[in-house]
Amino acid sequence: MSSDLAYYFTYAKIFSYYHQNPYLVSPASVFLGEASNFFSDYYWLDVPYLSGPLLLLITAVINFWLGQSFYLNVVALKLLYSLAFFLAGGLLLNLINWRKNPMAGLISILYFWNPFLIINTAGQGHPESLLVFLLLLALWFFVKKRYTLVGLCLNFAVAIKIFPLILLPLFGRALKEKSGSYRPHLKSIFFGSLLPFVLIWSLAAFYNFLPQSTTLAKLAQEPNDGLFISFFHPFFGLSSPVLVWLKWLGFLIFCAIYGFLFFHRFYSQGALPVLAKKFGLALLVFLIFVMYFIQSWYFVCLVPLFLVVGRRREIDWAFYLSFFNGLAYFILAKYYYAMILLLFLVPWFFILINIFDKGYEMAYSFTRLQRSIGFRKKR
């Protein structure tokens, strides 16, 4: 069983049963002896809650209604994540069928029969299925031109885990590209994105949310800590000054690529696949270059976004993300080698596929040319 289930149960218990703020206290300070005996193997024992307030509220409500039974809480969370998985799948099929994609059957298989997605959501109980549901719901509202609801869904996603925050500017940019100006959509942007964002994070700031900013800053000063930029994982044991510089370099690389995604227009595609592709690529670059502590199941959010795009290239990306992260999760050390596999093996697969494709095209063109020459000679 994943430690995530114990993690969310523990902080929900701190909030609903002990009536303390999990953003300010750690399990070790609340449970004392119980924590040292039961939670001794978990890295988050001395760390305050690091996820969003909406996820805390959901788990706290479950904990309040089902009591302190760990088994019942785990079953309820798994059922919730399974429901989110199937609802997200329904939205995915709806979006694909709306575009009359001829590869709808392949896309449905890559989602509903994907071991990487199934085990990490329904099996291991990671909350990324909630993020997937909210992101696909946002895209569905985007198709329906309910732009205020798009912003609300994205804000709810941010209130579960903070990193979907980088998608809000891309949503605003998509509105400008659709109509050539922000003015027709100022109301939607304000009520759908800015207002909920201000309300959620003002309340969170009151309760000292984002302790990770101070926690990570403290840990980053310690040599050989467990935090690292994913791309620079081989160097995570370096001394702190070098590690900090590597983290800044990763952040600058992310900013450069994000700026390109923000301003670039994919003219050959429709508005929906362009937005889904930008969402997926932005999250992928963020996980590679910015995320401090990468885990393979974070990539659960990316697979459906690339499947929504519906083109062969993005479907290949979804397959490779599932395959290599699944390999890292099931065979290797769950997350430590996930990015090494992605960064060094996946590009070579793409290169080989391109070589084979080009070779096939050249061979096909050559045979057609030979046939054409032979036909002319006969004449």
mmCIF file of C-alpha atoms in Angstrom:
data_model
loop_
_atom_site.group_PDB
_atom_site.id
_atom_site.type_symbol
_atom_site.label_atom_id
_atom_site.label_comp_id
_atom_site.label_asym_id
_atom_site.label_seq_id
_atom_site.Cartn_x
_atom_site.Cartn_y
_atom_site.Cartn_z
ATOM 1 C CA MET A 1 0.000 0.000 0.000
ATOM 2 C CA SER A 2 1.202 3.508 -0.786
ATOM 3 C CA SER A 3 2.244 5.759 2.066
ATOM 4 C CA ASP A 4 0.062 8.468 0.471
ATOM 5 C CA LEU A 5 -3.047 6.885 1.989
ATOM 6 C CA ALA A 6 -1.470 6.958 5.443
ATOM 7 C CA TYR A 7 -0.275 10.502 4.746
ATOM 8 C CA TYR A 8 -3.709 11.944 3.958
ATOM 9 C CA PHE A 9 -5.408 9.945 6.707
ATOM 10 C CA THR A 10 -2.901 11.251 9.257
ATOM 11 C CA TYR A 11 -3.275 14.933 8.414
ATOM 12 C CA ALA A 12 -7.051 14.611 8.115
ATOM 13 C CA LYS A 13 -7.050 13.134 11.611
ATOM 14 C CA ILE A 14 -4.978 16.047 12.905
ATOM 15 C CA PHE A 15 -7.547 18.447 11.451
ATOM 16 C CA SER A 16 -10.861 16.678 12.182
ATOM 17 C CA TYR A 17 -10.083 14.753 15.376
ATOM 18 C CA TYR A 18 -7.390 16.763 17.157
ATOM 19 C CA HIS A 19 -8.710 20.112 15.834
ATOM 20 C CA GLN A 20 -5.256 21.397 15.013
ATOM 21 C CA ASN A 21 -3.952 23.057 11.878
ATOM 22 C CA PRO A 22 -1.881 20.520 9.889
ATOM 23 C CA TYR A 23 -0.192 23.382 8.039
ATOM 24 C CA LEU A 24 1.394 24.436 11.320
ATOM 25 C CA VAL A 25 2.046 21.160 13.130
ATOM 26 C CA SER A 26 3.603 17.855 12.129
ATOM 27 C CA PRO A 27 2.379 14.319 12.967
ATOM 28 C CA ALA A 28 5.351 13.839 15.291
ATOM 29 C CA SER A 29 4.326 16.828 17.410
ATOM 30 C CA VAL A 30 0.684 15.695 17.632
ATOM 31 C CA PHE A 31 0.882 11.931 18.021
ATOM 32 C CA LEU A 32 4.121 11.854 20.049
ATOM 33 C CA GLY A 33 4.730 8.237 21.085
ATOM 34 C CA GLU A 34 2.107 6.905 18.694
ATOM 35 C CA ALA A 35 3.857 8.661 15.835
ATOM 36 C CA SER A 36 7.273 7.272 16.684
ATOM 37 C CA ASN A 37 5.882 3.724 16.758
ATOM 38 C CA PHE A 38 3.427 3.751 13.859
ATOM 39 C CA PHE A 39 4.842 6.383 11.500
ATOM 40 C CA SER A 40 8.557 5.843 12.003
ATOM 41 C CA ASP A 41 9.139 4.718 8.395
ATOM 42 C CA TYR A 42 7.526 7.757 6.773
ATOM 43 C CA TYR A 43 9.650 10.669 5.601
ATOM 44 C CA TRP A 44 6.884 13.204 6.358
ATOM 45 C CA LEU A 45 6.824 12.520 10.095
ATOM 46 C CA ASP A 46 8.339 15.905 11.007
ATOM 47 C CA VAL A 47 6.883 17.925 8.124
ATOM 48 C CA PRO A 48 3.625 19.963 8.110
ATOM 49 C CA TYR A 49 0.965 19.272 5.484
ATOM 50 C CA LEU A 50 2.175 20.074 1.958
ATOM 51 C CA SER A 51 -0.911 19.521 -0.235
ATOM 52 C CA GLY A 52 -3.777 21.883 -1.006
ATOM 53 C CA PRO A 53 -6.654 22.955 1.268
ATOM 54 C CA LEU A 54 -9.368 21.336 -0.881
ATOM 55 C CA LEU A 55 -7.737 17.914 -0.603
ATOM 56 C CA LEU A 56 -7.397 18.402 3.147
ATOM 57 C CA LEU A 57 -11.085 19.316 3.370
ATOM 58 C CA ILE A 58 -12.145 16.234 1.352
ATOM 59 C CA THR A 59 -10.089 13.831 3.457
ATOM 60 C CA ALA A 60 -11.140 15.546 6.690
ATOM 61 C CA VAL A 61 -14.843 15.152 5.819
ATOM 62 C CA ILE A 62 -14.292 11.449 5.086
ATOM 63 C CA ASN A 63 -12.390 11.085 8.344
ATOM 64 C CA PHE A 64 -15.110 12.893 10.286
ATOM 65 C CA TRP A 65 -17.956 10.715 8.945
ATOM 66 C CA LEU A 66 -16.155 7.370 9.030
ATOM 67 C CA GLY A 67 -14.368 7.876 12.317
ATOM 68 C CA GLN A 68 -10.819 6.833 13.099
ATOM 69 C CA SER A 69 -10.917 3.480 11.337
ATOM 70 C CA PHE A 70 -7.894 3.468 9.063
ATOM 71 C CA TYR A 71 -9.384 0.658 6.959
ATOM 72 C CA LEU A 72 -12.667 2.498 6.271
ATOM 73 C CA ASN A 73 -10.841 5.711 5.412
ATOM 74 C CA VAL A 74 -8.546 3.896 2.998
ATOM 75 C CA VAL A 75 -11.471 2.137 1.281
ATOM 76 C CA ALA A 76 -13.395 5.423 0.994
ATOM 77 C CA LEU A 77 -10.419 7.249 -0.524
ATOM 78 C CA LYS A 78 -9.812 4.451 -3.022
ATOM 79 C CA LEU A 79 -13.476 4.488 -4.019
ATOM 80 C CA LEU A 80 -13.346 8.262 -4.445
ATOM 81 C CA TYR A 81 -10.218 8.094 -6.600
ATOM 82 C CA SER A 82 -11.696 5.223 -8.639
ATOM 83 C CA LEU A 83 -14.863 7.255 -9.258
ATOM 84 C CA ALA A 84 -12.747 10.229 -10.359
ATOM 85 C CA PHE A 85 -10.791 7.914 -12.687
ATOM 86 C CA PHE A 86 -13.942 6.668 -14.454
ATOM 87 C CA LEU A 87 -15.544 10.119 -14.605
ATOM 88 C CA ALA A 88 -12.358 11.482 -16.149
ATOM 89 C CA GLY A 89 -12.440 8.616 -18.648
ATOM 90 C CA GLY A 90 -15.996 9.525 -19.591
ATOM 91 C CA LEU A 91 -14.952 13.134 -20.182
ATOM 92 C CA LEU A 92 -11.991 11.962 -22.252
ATOM 93 C CA LEU A 93 -14.211 9.836 -24.502
ATOM 94 C CA ASN A 94 -16.708 12.687 -24.821
ATOM 95 C CA LEU A 95 -13.973 15.087 -25.931
ATOM 96 C CA ILE A 96 -12.516 12.567 -28.386
ATOM 97 C CA ASN A 97 -15.908 11.675 -29.882
ATOM 98 C CA TRP A 98 -16.799 15.366 -30.125
ATOM 99 C CA ARG A 99 -13.836 15.777 -32.482
ATOM 100 C CA LYS A 100 -14.737 12.507 -34.276
ATOM 101 C CA ASN A 101 -11.246 11.171 -33.799
ATOM 102 C CA PRO A 102 -10.666 7.952 -35.800
ATOM 103 C CA MET A 103 -8.299 6.684 -33.085
ATOM 104 C CA ALA A 104 -10.952 6.846 -30.338
ATOM 105 C CA GLY A 105 -10.747 3.088 -29.743
ATOM 106 C CA LEU A 106 -6.976 3.160 -29.248
ATOM 107 C CA ILE A 107 -7.250 6.174 -26.942
ATOM 108 C CA SER A 108 -9.899 4.487 -24.772
ATOM 109 C CA ILE A 109 -7.688 1.382 -24.449
ATOM 110 C CA LEU A 110 -4.654 3.483 -23.493
ATOM 111 C CA TYR A 111 -6.705 5.101 -20.732
ATOM 112 C CA PHE A 112 -9.030 2.450 -19.288
ATOM 113 C CA TRP A 113 -6.586 -0.458 -19.699
ATOM 114 C CA ASN A 114 -3.474 1.434 -18.644
ATOM 115 C CA PRO A 115 -1.841 -0.373 -15.666
ATOM 116 C CA PHE A 116 0.154 2.728 -14.757
ATOM 117 C CA LEU A 117 -3.030 4.805 -14.379
ATOM 118 C CA ILE A 118 -5.171 2.123 -12.738
ATOM 119 C CA ILE A 119 -2.685 1.039 -10.079
ATOM 120 C CA ASN A 120 -1.613 4.563 -9.161
ATOM 121 C CA THR A 121 -5.185 5.833 -8.750
ATOM 122 C CA ALA A 122 -7.499 3.026 -7.661
ATOM 123 C CA GLY A 123 -4.758 0.711 -6.433
ATOM 124 C CA GLN A 124 -2.220 2.850 -4.604
ATOM 125 C CA GLY A 125 -4.614 5.680 -3.813
ATOM 126 C CA HIS A 126 -2.801 8.717 -5.187
ATOM 127 C CA PRO A 127 -5.012 11.813 -5.559
ATOM 128 C CA GLU A 128 -3.792 12.601 -9.081
ATOM 129 C CA SER A 129 -7.038 11.106 -10.418
ATOM 130 C CA LEU A 130 -8.861 14.088 -8.880
ATOM 131 C CA LEU A 131 -6.522 16.421 -10.762
ATOM 132 C CA VAL A 132 -7.117 14.519 -14.005
ATOM 133 C CA PHE A 133 -10.883 14.801 -13.559
ATOM 134 C CA LEU A 134 -10.720 18.551 -12.883
ATOM 135 C CA LEU A 135 -8.360 19.233 -15.798
ATOM 136 C CA LEU A 136 -10.499 17.274 -18.263
ATOM 137 C CA LEU A 137 -13.632 18.922 -16.874
ATOM 138 C CA ALA A 138 -11.971 22.298 -17.495
ATOM 139 C CA LEU A 139 -11.297 21.279 -21.111
ATOM 140 C CA TRP A 140 -14.893 20.086 -21.469
ATOM 141 C CA PHE A 141 -16.203 23.456 -20.258
ATOM 142 C CA PHE A 142 -13.740 25.112 -22.647
ATOM 143 C CA VAL A 143 -15.372 23.266 -25.550
ATOM 144 C CA LYS A 144 -18.806 24.334 -24.266
ATOM 145 C CA LYS A 145 -17.546 27.954 -24.041
ATOM 146 C CA ARG A 146 -18.260 28.111 -20.308
ATOM 147 C CA TYR A 147 -15.035 29.945 -19.599
ATOM 148 C CA THR A 148 -15.859 30.973 -16.039
ATOM 149 C CA LEU A 149 -16.287 27.312 -15.110
ATOM 150 C CA VAL A 150 -12.968 26.511 -16.791
ATOM 151 C CA GLY A 151 -11.235 28.892 -14.413
ATOM 152 C CA LEU A 152 -13.101 27.460 -11.423
ATOM 153 C CA CYS A 153 -12.025 23.911 -12.302
ATOM 154 C CA LEU A 154 -8.414 25.004 -12.651
ATOM 155 C CA ASN A 155 -8.587 26.763 -9.295
ATOM 156 C CA PHE A 156 -10.010 23.654 -7.651
ATOM 157 C CA ALA A 157 -7.099 21.710 -9.153
ATOM 158 C CA VAL A 158 -4.673 24.240 -7.660
ATOM 159 C CA ALA A 159 -6.420 23.829 -4.305
ATOM 160 C CA ILE A 160 -5.629 20.095 -4.435
ATOM 161 C CA LYS A 161 -1.976 20.416 -5.465
ATOM 162 C CA ILE A 162 -0.292 23.694 -6.216
ATOM 163 C CA PHE A 163 1.542 22.948 -9.463
ATOM 164 C CA PRO A 164 -1.528 23.274 -11.812
ATOM 165 C CA LEU A 165 -1.214 26.994 -11.019
ATOM 166 C CA ILE A 166 1.017 27.307 -14.094
ATOM 167 C CA LEU A 167 -1.977 26.413 -16.294
ATOM 168 C CA LEU A 168 -4.022 29.524 -15.455
ATOM 169 C CA PRO A 169 -1.968 31.904 -17.668
ATOM 170 C CA LEU A 170 -2.186 29.404 -20.537
ATOM 171 C CA PHE A 171 -5.975 29.413 -20.194
ATOM 172 C CA GLY A 172 -6.032 33.214 -20.372
ATOM 173 C CA ARG A 173 -3.787 33.127 -23.422
ATOM 174 C CA ALA A 174 -6.088 30.601 -25.120
ATOM 175 C CA LEU A 175 -9.022 32.989 -24.673
ATOM 176 C CA LYS A 176 -7.034 35.794 -26.295
ATOM 177 C CA GLU A 177 -6.091 33.574 -29.245
ATOM 178 C CA LYS A 178 -9.747 32.647 -29.786
ATOM 179 C CA SER A 179 -11.024 36.217 -30.027
ATOM 180 C CA GLY A 180 -7.888 38.327 -30.539
ATOM 181 C CA SER A 181 -8.299 40.233 -27.280
ATOM 182 C CA TYR A 182 -8.674 39.717 -23.547
ATOM 183 C CA ARG A 183 -11.524 42.244 -23.310
ATOM 184 C CA PRO A 184 -14.463 39.955 -24.213
ATOM 185 C CA HIS A 185 -13.314 37.494 -21.560
ATOM 186 C CA LEU A 186 -12.312 39.792 -18.696
ATOM 187 C CA LYS A 187 -15.397 38.782 -16.706
ATOM 188 C CA SER A 188 -14.673 35.075 -17.166
ATOM 189 C CA ILE A 189 -11.006 35.522 -16.287
ATOM 190 C CA PHE A 190 -11.838 37.544 -13.179
ATOM 191 C CA PHE A 191 -14.641 35.401 -11.758
ATOM 192 C CA GLY A 192 -13.251 32.110 -12.999
ATOM 193 C CA SER A 193 -9.579 32.546 -12.211
ATOM 194 C CA LEU A 194 -8.521 35.643 -10.325
ATOM 195 C CA LEU A 195 -11.299 35.920 -7.735
ATOM 196 C CA PRO A 196 -11.268 32.260 -6.602
ATOM 197 C CA PHE A 197 -7.474 32.331 -6.599
ATOM 198 C CA VAL A 198 -7.391 35.384 -4.328
ATOM 199 C CA LEU A 199 -10.069 33.974 -1.989
ATOM 200 C CA ILE A 200 -8.498 30.512 -1.701
ATOM 201 C CA TRP A 201 -4.970 31.683 -1.170
ATOM 202 C CA SER A 202 -5.887 34.595 1.106
ATOM 203 C CA LEU A 203 -7.597 32.101 3.406
ATOM 204 C CA ALA A 204 -4.681 29.720 3.032
ATOM 205 C CA ALA A 205 -2.185 32.462 3.823
ATOM 206 C CA PHE A 206 -4.130 33.212 6.994
ATOM 207 C CA TYR A 207 -3.525 29.629 8.064
ATOM 208 C CA ASN A 208 0.110 29.841 6.959
ATOM 209 C CA PHE A 209 -0.338 27.676 3.909
ATOM 210 C CA LEU A 210 2.669 27.017 1.705
ATOM 211 C CA PRO A 211 4.965 25.975 4.548
ATOM 212 C CA GLN A 212 6.886 24.170 1.827
ATOM 213 C CA SER A 213 8.496 27.495 0.916
ATOM 214 C CA THR A 214 10.205 27.609 4.297
ATOM 215 C CA THR A 215 10.553 23.848 4.664
ATOM 216 C CA LEU A 216 12.211 23.472 1.278
ATOM 217 C CA ALA A 217 14.434 26.480 1.858
ATOM 218 C CA LYS A 218 15.644 24.936 5.098
ATOM 219 C CA LEU A 219 16.238 21.522 3.571
ATOM 220 C CA ALA A 220 17.983 23.013 0.553
ATOM 221 C CA GLN A 221 20.707 24.357 2.853
ATOM 222 C CA GLU A 222 21.554 20.863 4.063
ATOM 223 C CA PRO A 223 24.014 18.761 2.045
ATOM 224 C CA ASN A 224 22.850 15.357 0.840
ATOM 225 C CA ASP A 225 19.210 16.138 1.479
ATOM 226 C CA GLY A 226 16.427 14.291 -0.295
ATOM 227 C CA LEU A 227 15.314 17.243 -2.389
ATOM 228 C CA PHE A 228 16.493 17.669 -5.926
ATOM 229 C CA ILE A 229 15.616 19.040 -9.301
ATOM 230 C CA SER A 230 14.433 16.027 -11.243
ATOM 231 C CA PHE A 231 16.641 16.720 -14.244
ATOM 232 C CA PHE A 232 19.715 16.911 -12.034
ATOM 233 C CA HIS A 233 19.000 13.855 -9.942
ATOM 234 C CA PRO A 234 22.501 12.366 -10.461
ATOM 235 C CA PHE A 235 23.877 15.431 -8.650
ATOM 236 C CA PHE A 236 21.509 15.435 -5.684
ATOM 237 C CA GLY A 237 24.340 14.467 -3.319
ATOM 238 C CA LEU A 238 26.422 17.517 -4.186
ATOM 239 C CA SER A 239 27.153 20.265 -1.698
ATOM 240 C CA SER A 240 24.391 22.772 -1.087
ATOM 241 C CA PRO A 241 25.722 25.789 -3.072
ATOM 242 C CA VAL A 242 26.095 23.666 -6.213
ATOM 243 C CA LEU A 243 22.658 22.139 -5.655
ATOM 244 C CA VAL A 244 21.069 25.570 -5.304
ATOM 245 C CA TRP A 245 22.683 26.754 -8.540
ATOM 246 C CA LEU A 246 21.446 23.645 -10.329
ATOM 247 C CA LYS A 247 17.935 24.320 -9.048
ATOM 248 C CA TRP A 248 18.076 27.892 -10.346
ATOM 249 C CA LEU A 249 19.336 26.657 -13.706
ATOM 250 C CA GLY A 250 16.431 24.203 -13.912
ATOM 251 C CA PHE A 251 14.000 26.997 -13.050
ATOM 252 C CA LEU A 252 15.408 29.257 -15.785
ATOM 253 C CA ILE A 253 15.136 26.446 -18.341
ATOM 254 C CA PHE A 254 11.500 25.973 -17.319
ATOM 255 C CA CYS A 255 10.785 29.712 -17.685
ATOM 256 C CA ALA A 256 12.280 29.773 -21.185
ATOM 257 C CA ILE A 257 10.260 26.773 -22.391
ATOM 258 C CA TYR A 258 7.106 28.009 -20.655
ATOM 259 C CA GLY A 259 7.480 31.394 -22.367
ATOM 260 C CA PHE A 260 7.719 29.637 -25.724
ATOM 261 C CA LEU A 261 4.575 27.594 -24.985
ATOM 262 C CA PHE A 262 2.728 30.703 -23.837
ATOM 263 C CA PHE A 263 3.354 32.724 -27.001
ATOM 264 C CA HIS A 264 3.574 29.968 -29.613
ATOM 265 C CA ARG A 265 0.501 29.226 -31.707
ATOM 266 C CA PHE A 266 -0.130 25.779 -33.133
ATOM 267 C CA TYR A 267 -2.016 26.868 -36.239
ATOM 268 C CA SER A 268 -2.610 23.405 -37.637
ATOM 269 C CA GLN A 269 -4.794 22.266 -34.755
ATOM 270 C CA GLY A 270 -8.087 23.267 -33.170
ATOM 271 C CA ALA A 271 -8.435 25.250 -29.950
ATOM 272 C CA LEU A 272 -9.093 22.201 -27.727
ATOM 273 C CA PRO A 273 -6.074 20.078 -28.736
ATOM 274 C CA VAL A 274 -3.812 23.135 -28.626
ATOM 275 C CA LEU A 275 -4.847 23.959 -25.052
ATOM 276 C CA ALA A 276 -4.580 20.310 -23.963
ATOM 277 C CA LYS A 277 -1.136 20.039 -25.554
ATOM 278 C CA LYS A 278 0.064 23.238 -23.886
ATOM 279 C CA PHE A 279 -1.271 22.023 -20.529
ATOM 280 C CA GLY A 280 0.505 18.685 -20.909
ATOM 281 C CA LEU A 281 3.831 20.125 -22.074
ATOM 282 C CA ALA A 282 3.853 22.829 -19.390
ATOM 283 C CA LEU A 283 3.276 20.258 -16.645
ATOM 284 C CA LEU A 284 5.888 17.929 -18.150
ATOM 285 C CA VAL A 285 8.534 20.663 -18.237
ATOM 286 C CA PHE A 286 7.608 21.727 -14.704
ATOM 287 C CA LEU A 287 8.005 18.197 -13.369
ATOM 288 C CA ILE A 288 11.343 17.746 -15.116
ATOM 289 C CA PHE A 289 13.030 21.041 -14.300
ATOM 290 C CA VAL A 290 11.278 22.607 -11.301
ATOM 291 C CA MET A 291 9.687 19.969 -9.081
ATOM 292 C CA TYR A 292 11.793 19.428 -5.977
ATOM 293 C CA PHE A 293 10.701 15.914 -5.165
ATOM 294 C CA ILE A 294 9.568 13.973 -8.192
ATOM 295 C CA GLN A 295 7.542 10.797 -7.990
ATOM 296 C CA SER A 296 6.521 8.675 -10.933
ATOM 297 C CA TRP A 297 2.776 8.912 -10.255
ATOM 298 C CA TYR A 298 2.838 12.684 -10.811
ATOM 299 C CA PHE A 299 2.855 11.812 -14.526
ATOM 300 C CA VAL A 300 -0.655 10.371 -14.181
ATOM 301 C CA CYS A 301 -1.904 13.915 -14.914
ATOM 302 C CA LEU A 302 -0.077 14.109 -18.230
ATOM 303 C CA VAL A 303 -1.252 10.933 -19.952
ATOM 304 C CA PRO A 304 -4.953 11.944 -20.404
ATOM 305 C CA LEU A 305 -3.970 15.453 -21.544
ATOM 306 C CA PHE A 306 -1.871 14.065 -24.380
ATOM 307 C CA LEU A 307 -4.615 11.570 -25.232
ATOM 308 C CA VAL A 308 -7.117 14.432 -25.572
ATOM 309 C CA VAL A 309 -4.937 15.971 -28.294
ATOM 310 C CA GLY A 310 -5.719 12.852 -30.288
ATOM 311 C CA ARG A 311 -2.806 12.946 -32.743
ATOM 312 C CA ARG A 312 -0.426 10.058 -33.260
ATOM 313 C CA ARG A 313 2.580 11.909 -31.845
ATOM 314 C CA GLU A 314 0.859 12.870 -28.585
ATOM 315 C CA ILE A 315 -0.615 9.372 -28.246
ATOM 316 C CA ASP A 316 2.948 8.048 -28.521
ATOM 317 C CA TRP A 317 3.987 10.458 -25.767
ATOM 318 C CA ALA A 318 1.186 9.187 -23.535
ATOM 319 C CA PHE A 319 2.275 5.604 -24.169
ATOM 320 C CA TYR A 320 5.937 6.278 -23.406
ATOM 321 C CA LEU A 321 5.146 8.255 -20.253
ATOM 322 C CA SER A 322 2.989 5.376 -19.039
ATOM 323 C CA PHE A 323 5.497 2.691 -19.990
ATOM 324 C CA PHE A 324 8.676 4.220 -18.604
ATOM 325 C CA ASN A 325 7.133 5.626 -15.439
ATOM 326 C CA GLY A 326 5.369 2.323 -14.910
ATOM 327 C CA LEU A 327 8.716 0.592 -15.364
ATOM 328 C CA ALA A 328 10.303 2.958 -12.863
ATOM 329 C CA TYR A 329 7.451 2.457 -10.421
ATOM 330 C CA PHE A 330 7.111 -1.318 -10.544
ATOM 331 C CA ILE A 331 10.680 -2.437 -11.185
ATOM 332 C CA LEU A 332 12.997 0.284 -9.951
ATOM 333 C CA ALA A 333 12.874 2.531 -6.912
ATOM 334 C CA LYS A 334 9.445 4.037 -7.692
ATOM 335 C CA TYR A 335 10.639 7.569 -8.430
ATOM 336 C CA TYR A 336 14.390 7.989 -8.163
ATOM 337 C CA TYR A 337 15.080 6.575 -11.611
ATOM 338 C CA ALA A 338 11.911 7.697 -13.359
ATOM 339 C CA MET A 339 13.434 10.844 -14.801
ATOM 340 C CA ILE A 340 16.677 9.120 -15.779
ATOM 341 C CA LEU A 341 14.629 6.699 -17.865
ATOM 342 C CA LEU A 342 12.545 9.484 -19.349
ATOM 343 C CA LEU A 343 15.468 11.728 -20.186
ATOM 344 C CA PHE A 344 17.793 9.137 -21.651
ATOM 345 C CA LEU A 345 15.681 6.271 -22.981
ATOM 346 C CA VAL A 346 12.538 7.944 -24.296
ATOM 347 C CA PRO A 347 14.366 10.417 -26.579
ATOM 348 C CA TRP A 348 16.235 7.513 -28.151
ATOM 349 C CA PHE A 349 12.943 5.752 -28.827
ATOM 350 C CA PHE A 350 11.630 8.873 -30.544
ATOM 351 C CA ILE A 351 14.835 9.150 -32.578
ATOM 352 C CA LEU A 352 14.659 5.506 -33.643
ATOM 353 C CA ILE A 353 10.985 5.816 -34.561
ATOM 354 C CA ASN A 354 11.744 8.905 -36.652
ATOM 355 C CA ILE A 355 14.603 7.076 -38.354
ATOM 356 C CA PHE A 356 12.373 4.108 -39.155
ATOM 357 C CA ASP A 357 9.562 6.377 -40.350
ATOM 358 C CA LYS A 358 11.885 8.392 -42.575
ATOM 359 C CA GLY A 359 13.500 5.220 -43.867
ATOM 360 C CA TYR A 360 10.102 3.770 -44.704
ATOM 361 C CA GLU A 361 9.043 6.973 -46.453
ATOM 362 C CA MET A 362 12.279 7.093 -48.448
ATOM 363 C CA ALA A 363 11.988 3.423 -49.408
ATOM 364 C CA TYR A 364 8.354 3.883 -50.393
ATOM 365 C CA SER A 365 9.146 6.991 -52.453
ATOM 366 C CA PHE A 366 12.095 5.223 -54.078
ATOM 367 C CA THR A 367 10.000 2.203 -55.076
ATOM 368 C CA ARG A 368 7.320 4.481 -56.508
ATOM 369 C CA LEU A 369 9.984 6.376 -58.434
ATOM 370 C CA GLN A 370 11.436 3.121 -59.784
ATOM 371 C CA ARG A 371 8.012 1.928 -60.848
ATOM 372 C CA SER A 372 7.339 5.250 -62.535
ATOM 373 C CA ILE A 373 10.664 5.083 -64.421
ATOM 374 C CA GLY A 374 10.045 1.470 -65.442
ATOM 375 C CA PHE A 375 6.552 2.339 -66.636
ATOM 376 C CA ARG A 376 7.915 5.196 -68.761
ATOM 377 C CA LYS A 377 10.619 2.974 -70.268
ATOM 378 C CA LYS A 378 8.016 0.418 -71.288
ATOM 379 C CA ARG A 379 6.059 3.117 -73.007
#
